[in-house]
Amino acid sequence: MAVLDRKLGRDARALLGQLIAVALVVACGIATWVTMRGAYASLLLTRNAYYREYRFADIFCPLKRAPDALAARIAHWPGVTAVEARVVEDVNLSVPGLAEPATARLISLPAQGAPRLNALYLRAGRLPEPGRADEVAASEAFAAANQLRPGASLAAVLHGKWQSLRVTGIVLSPEYVYEIRGGDIFPDNRRFAVLWMRRPALAAAFRMEGAFNDLSLALAPGVAPQPVIARLDRQLEPWGGLGAYARADQISNRFLSDEIAQDRVTGTWVPLIFLAVAALLVDMVLTRLVLMQRGQIAILKAFGYGNGAVAAHYVKLALLPALGGTALGIGVGAWFAHGLTRIYAGFFRLPLLRFRLEPAALLLAAGIGLAAGAVGALLAVRGAVALAPAEAMRPEAPAGFRPGLLERLGLAGWLPLNARMVARNLQRRPGKSALNLLAVASAAALLVVCGYFLDAVNYFIALQFQQVQREDVTVSFERPLSAAAVHDLFHLPGVGRVEPFRAVPVRLRFAHRDYRTVLLGQAAGGEMRRVFDANRRVLPLPGSGLLLGDALAERLGVHTGDVVSVEVLEGRRPVWRERVARTVYEMLGMRATMDSAALGRRLGEPGVASGAYLKVDARAAPALYAQLKRNPVINAVTVPAVELAGFRETMAQSLWISTFVLGLFAAIIAVGVIYNGGRIALSERGRELASLRVLGFTRAEVTRLLLGEQALLTAAAVPLGWLAGFGWCALLVLTLRNDTFRLPLVVSRATLAFAAAVVAAAAAASALFLRSRIRHLDLIEVLKSRE
């Protein structure tokens, strides 16, 4: 074995604790990268494969009613490769064991065989047989939430008639990867079902024989959807077309695509922050470790070893923890990424799981980890090998002394001796002190970022479910009804207050921009649905003009006072121009709101409502739900409290898991940063501390001297880490904005306290270790001459 390799083994054993800490920090940084990038790549691959294999449509168009012959003509358009004409209806559903009424979306299957588009993946059982009017296939999310199996019985109101249904199979559809009802905030799998029935039976129930009210199209590769959508809207307008839209705007795909986009952002920026902190620590630690061996480098040069050989030796030392950390990080990250992908596959109801780790991402992560160690060693060695051997063998010249800030201000005399020594030592080594401060602050900032995600979700829940949505129950009508029907809701059990609303699908246009959304008409002075300004203050509903969510206003490029074009996509399809009264703060979706009376005048339908918000006596809720189940004019019932519970069981669970993993990595990095900082400080100042012991200082005084520096740096680093963490969170807010959800910029005191507590605990553990090492300091060995 070469001499330098034997020295490498001895150095590694002597520095084992520090090298292990460095390896763990590198492993955490790389594991974060591999976890987030692996989950993103796998979810993207799984989605694309599922959409391709099960023929997910490119264009969707709901309408009132059109003859089948029209669909046959559209199938021959240039660029159109397949057309699926269907009957789709929303109905009230009674589910065994469920007190509240559920909503079912009934979708027709061809009379024979499988659909040409949006094919079904059969999990269990079979598809409904032709000619059986009471058989349905149920979506897996709904079946799992209600513990339904093939053979289970349901009941629904079909066009005013109560009918029993039997579940024959459990299925998945690419159209409902994220199974959510239009207008809802979160999926409610217990109370929203997607059921597939053979078309002859469904058409007969709703008098749609020979007609359809939903159309899906597949396009040839390379065909742009927008020209086809424009032509489709013109063709279907006489038949009550509600506006065609591309796959990108399909609600399930939009949620899934937004999640993938968020994973791409968090899988890039958050791991890069972790890797940057890990690289900083590795560079700092290894630079100072090499400088401590300045004399050994000089001896090696004196014995004839060249600069290249010496540099290679220390690069090898640096690569030991970097290689170990890289291998550990890739293994742990791959395991976490696979688990996170499995969570996604269940949450988004994907039938297959395609797991992939991008080779380029692995190489980049490994490159950063290895480069951090190599660069740190080379920078340190460069300064040492530049000296002549005789000069390098001498100890570094003591730092020059000059009056510091405390002396110039006349404050030094007010401090105890130990405190003055701590302050002077920090002032004499400003570069090293700044590096220590930066490393600890970065660790605290990582902890703030990890806690931020939970803060944002908790803030959202408090604002959305306690301030914005204040109703107990929301009911939606099968079709817009008059004020008399709304008044009838007062006679339902337990209903104490009713506030009607009108929801109209519209396309808003401003200049060259447009957006398809819902225009919500609310009663002036209503208390159950409120809007807020940017400062989270409640806004009264103006008598005229639109209230636009801030994200929608940004998408359209409008400001308060601008005039937008409103194109209604149902009924008589009126078009008018409306002034933007002001923008409002919204975290969910992109909607427009206006006074319901003003909206009724614009539509020529005063007093008409699409549904109502109800305040309900909780004691009468079971009786209310029983009546709502059989009410033929109500096709959807939403209970916000139940909706929130479903959110906590699904989305919040996955968020807790990912936050816990990131928080664990951040805590390990914090411990590694502070532990290594203390070890290096002890190694660098061992001779000085021993000298103080010989001069009569007690062990306790020497310990307080060293630990005082570490405590002062840690105390200064925590507020700096809070500021850096808040800045990183602000960057994440900007990069994670999408059409479905915007994170608020809120960092709670609990998160700041958590970051400070972890850093303080790491500092306390490091202090106990340093105290033990100082107590066993060999004064004779440390004070031996290095000449």
Short mmCIF file of C-alpha atoms in Angstrom, two decimals, residues 234-405:
data_model
loop_
_atom_site.label_atom_id
_atom_site.label_comp_id
_atom_site.label_asym_id
_atom_site.label_seq_id
_atom_site.Cartn_x
_atom_site.Cartn_y
_atom_site.Cartn_z
CA ARG A 234 -69.97 26.89 -33.66
CA GLN A 235 -71.37 23.49 -34.65
CA LEU A 236 -72.92 22.72 -31.27
CA GLU A 237 -74.22 26.17 -30.34
CA PRO A 238 -77.72 25.45 -31.77
CA TRP A 239 -77.80 22.26 -29.70
CA GLY A 240 -77.04 23.97 -26.38
CA GLY A 241 -73.28 23.52 -26.40
CA LEU A 242 -71.75 24.62 -23.09
CA GLY A 243 -68.31 25.31 -24.51
CA ALA A 244 -65.74 22.75 -25.57
CA TYR A 245 -62.42 22.59 -23.75
CA ALA A 246 -59.10 20.86 -24.22
CA ARG A 247 -57.59 18.10 -22.11
CA ALA A 248 -55.47 20.71 -20.31
CA ASP A 249 -58.67 22.24 -18.86
CA GLN A 250 -60.36 18.96 -17.96
CA ILE A 251 -60.80 19.12 -14.18
CA SER A 252 -59.20 15.80 -13.25
CA ASN A 253 -56.27 16.28 -15.58
CA ARG A 254 -55.80 19.85 -14.41
CA PHE A 255 -55.48 18.77 -10.78
CA LEU A 256 -53.07 15.99 -11.72
CA SER A 257 -51.05 18.24 -14.03
CA ASP A 258 -50.88 20.95 -11.36
CA GLU A 259 -49.62 18.37 -8.87
CA ILE A 260 -46.96 17.23 -11.35
CA ALA A 261 -45.99 20.85 -12.00
CA GLN A 262 -45.71 21.47 -8.25
CA ASP A 263 -43.62 18.33 -7.88
CA ARG A 264 -41.36 19.60 -10.64
CA VAL A 265 -40.88 22.88 -8.78
CA THR A 266 -40.52 21.39 -5.30
CA GLY A 267 -38.45 18.57 -6.78
CA THR A 268 -36.04 21.16 -8.14
CA TRP A 269 -35.90 24.13 -5.78
CA VAL A 270 -36.34 22.46 -2.39
CA PRO A 271 -33.69 19.76 -3.05
CA LEU A 272 -31.34 22.39 -4.52
CA ILE A 273 -31.64 24.35 -1.29
CA PHE A 274 -30.79 21.18 0.67
CA LEU A 275 -27.88 20.34 -1.64
CA ALA A 276 -26.57 23.90 -1.48
CA VAL A 277 -26.53 23.80 2.32
CA ALA A 278 -24.89 20.38 2.27
CA ALA A 279 -22.26 21.60 -0.21
CA LEU A 280 -21.57 24.66 1.95
CA LEU A 281 -21.02 22.50 5.02
CA VAL A 282 -18.83 19.99 3.22
CA ASP A 283 -16.72 22.76 1.74
CA MET A 284 -16.37 24.55 5.09
CA VAL A 285 -15.51 21.41 7.06
CA LEU A 286 -13.00 19.97 4.62
CA THR A 287 -11.33 23.32 3.99
CA ARG A 288 -10.66 23.74 7.68
CA LEU A 289 -9.62 20.11 8.16
CA VAL A 290 -6.99 20.43 5.44
CA LEU A 291 -5.69 23.71 6.83
CA MET A 292 -5.19 22.00 10.19
CA GLN A 293 -2.73 19.63 8.43
CA ARG A 294 -0.61 22.43 6.99
CA GLY A 295 2.50 21.11 8.68
CA GLN A 296 1.95 17.59 7.34
CA ILE A 297 1.60 18.97 3.83
CA ALA A 298 4.95 20.73 4.21
CA ILE A 299 6.64 17.51 5.39
CA LEU A 300 5.22 15.61 2.42
CA LYS A 301 6.62 18.23 0.07
CA ALA A 302 9.97 18.14 1.83
CA PHE A 303 10.14 14.38 1.21
CA GLY A 304 9.62 14.92 -2.50
CA TYR A 305 5.89 14.58 -3.03
CA GLY A 306 4.67 16.97 -5.72
CA ASN A 307 1.75 19.35 -5.47
CA GLY A 308 -0.41 17.04 -7.60
CA ALA A 309 0.18 14.04 -5.36
CA VAL A 310 -0.57 16.06 -2.21
CA ALA A 311 -3.71 17.54 -3.73
CA ALA A 312 -4.89 14.09 -4.87
CA HIS A 313 -4.37 12.73 -1.36
CA TYR A 314 -6.63 15.34 0.22
CA VAL A 315 -9.20 15.07 -2.56
CA LYS A 316 -9.40 11.36 -1.70
CA LEU A 317 -9.98 12.28 1.93
CA ALA A 318 -12.75 14.63 0.87
CA LEU A 319 -14.32 12.06 -1.42
CA LEU A 320 -14.60 9.43 1.32
CA PRO A 321 -17.59 11.07 3.10
CA ALA A 322 -18.89 12.46 -0.18
CA LEU A 323 -18.97 9.01 -1.81
CA GLY A 324 -20.47 7.38 1.26
CA GLY A 325 -23.10 10.10 1.60
CA THR A 326 -23.91 9.95 -2.10
CA ALA A 327 -24.46 6.18 -2.06
CA LEU A 328 -26.54 6.37 1.12
CA GLY A 329 -28.53 9.34 -0.18
CA ILE A 330 -29.36 7.65 -3.48
CA GLY A 331 -30.50 4.48 -1.72
CA VAL A 332 -32.62 6.26 0.89
CA GLY A 333 -33.97 8.71 -1.69
CA ALA A 334 -34.98 5.91 -4.07
CA TRP A 335 -36.81 4.13 -1.24
CA PHE A 336 -38.68 7.30 -0.21
CA ALA A 337 -39.41 8.18 -3.85
CA HIS A 338 -40.94 4.76 -4.47
CA GLY A 339 -43.11 5.08 -1.35
CA LEU A 340 -44.21 8.60 -2.28
CA THR A 341 -45.09 7.42 -5.79
CA ARG A 342 -47.25 4.63 -4.33
CA ILE A 343 -49.10 7.23 -2.24
CA TYR A 344 -49.72 9.27 -5.38
CA ALA A 345 -50.92 6.18 -7.26
CA GLY A 346 -53.55 5.59 -4.58
CA PHE A 347 -54.51 9.23 -4.12
CA PHE A 348 -54.90 9.89 -7.86
CA ARG A 349 -56.37 6.46 -8.63
CA LEU A 350 -53.83 5.29 -11.17
CA PRO A 351 -54.12 1.61 -12.17
CA LEU A 352 -50.44 1.10 -12.87
CA LEU A 353 -47.26 2.29 -11.24
CA ARG A 354 -44.29 3.18 -13.41
CA PHE A 355 -41.35 4.01 -11.17
CA ARG A 356 -38.36 5.78 -12.70
CA LEU A 357 -35.26 7.50 -11.43
CA GLU A 358 -33.82 9.92 -13.96
CA PRO A 359 -30.14 9.07 -14.60
CA ALA A 360 -29.40 12.74 -15.28
CA ALA A 361 -30.88 13.74 -11.90
CA LEU A 362 -28.86 11.08 -10.10
CA LEU A 363 -25.67 12.15 -11.84
CA LEU A 364 -26.31 15.81 -11.03
CA ALA A 365 -26.94 15.06 -7.35
CA ALA A 366 -23.86 12.86 -7.12
CA GLY A 367 -21.82 15.48 -8.96
CA ILE A 368 -22.80 18.21 -6.53
CA GLY A 369 -21.97 16.05 -3.51
CA LEU A 370 -18.61 14.93 -4.85
CA ALA A 371 -17.70 18.34 -6.24
CA ALA A 372 -18.39 20.00 -2.89
CA GLY A 373 -15.84 17.77 -1.18
CA ALA A 374 -13.25 17.97 -3.95
CA VAL A 375 -13.48 21.76 -4.31
CA GLY A 376 -13.24 22.26 -0.56
CA ALA A 377 -10.10 20.15 -0.37
CA LEU A 378 -8.46 21.75 -3.42
CA LEU A 379 -9.07 25.29 -2.19
CA ALA A 380 -7.47 24.48 1.14
CA VAL A 381 -4.54 22.56 -0.36
CA ARG A 382 -3.85 25.32 -2.88
CA GLY A 383 -2.91 27.76 -0.13
CA ALA A 384 -0.81 25.21 1.76
CA VAL A 385 1.19 23.87 -1.21
CA ALA A 386 2.00 27.40 -2.36
CA LEU A 387 4.31 27.82 0.64
CA ALA A 388 7.85 26.58 0.75
CA PRO A 389 8.22 23.45 2.96
CA ALA A 390 10.28 25.27 5.63
CA GLU A 391 7.71 28.05 5.87
CA ALA A 392 4.72 25.72 5.89
CA MET A 393 6.23 23.66 8.74
CA ARG A 394 5.95 26.64 11.03
CA PRO A 395 2.66 27.18 12.82
CA GLU A 396 0.42 29.88 11.41
CA ALA A 397 1.32 33.32 12.71
CA PRO A 398 -0.95 34.40 15.55
CA ALA A 399 -3.77 36.68 14.53
CA GLY A 400 -2.88 40.35 14.91
CA PHE A 401 -4.55 42.20 17.74
CA ARG A 402 -6.14 45.59 17.46
CA PRO A 403 -8.91 47.20 19.44
CA GLY A 404 -12.25 45.86 18.34
CA LEU A 405 -15.67 47.45 18.24
#
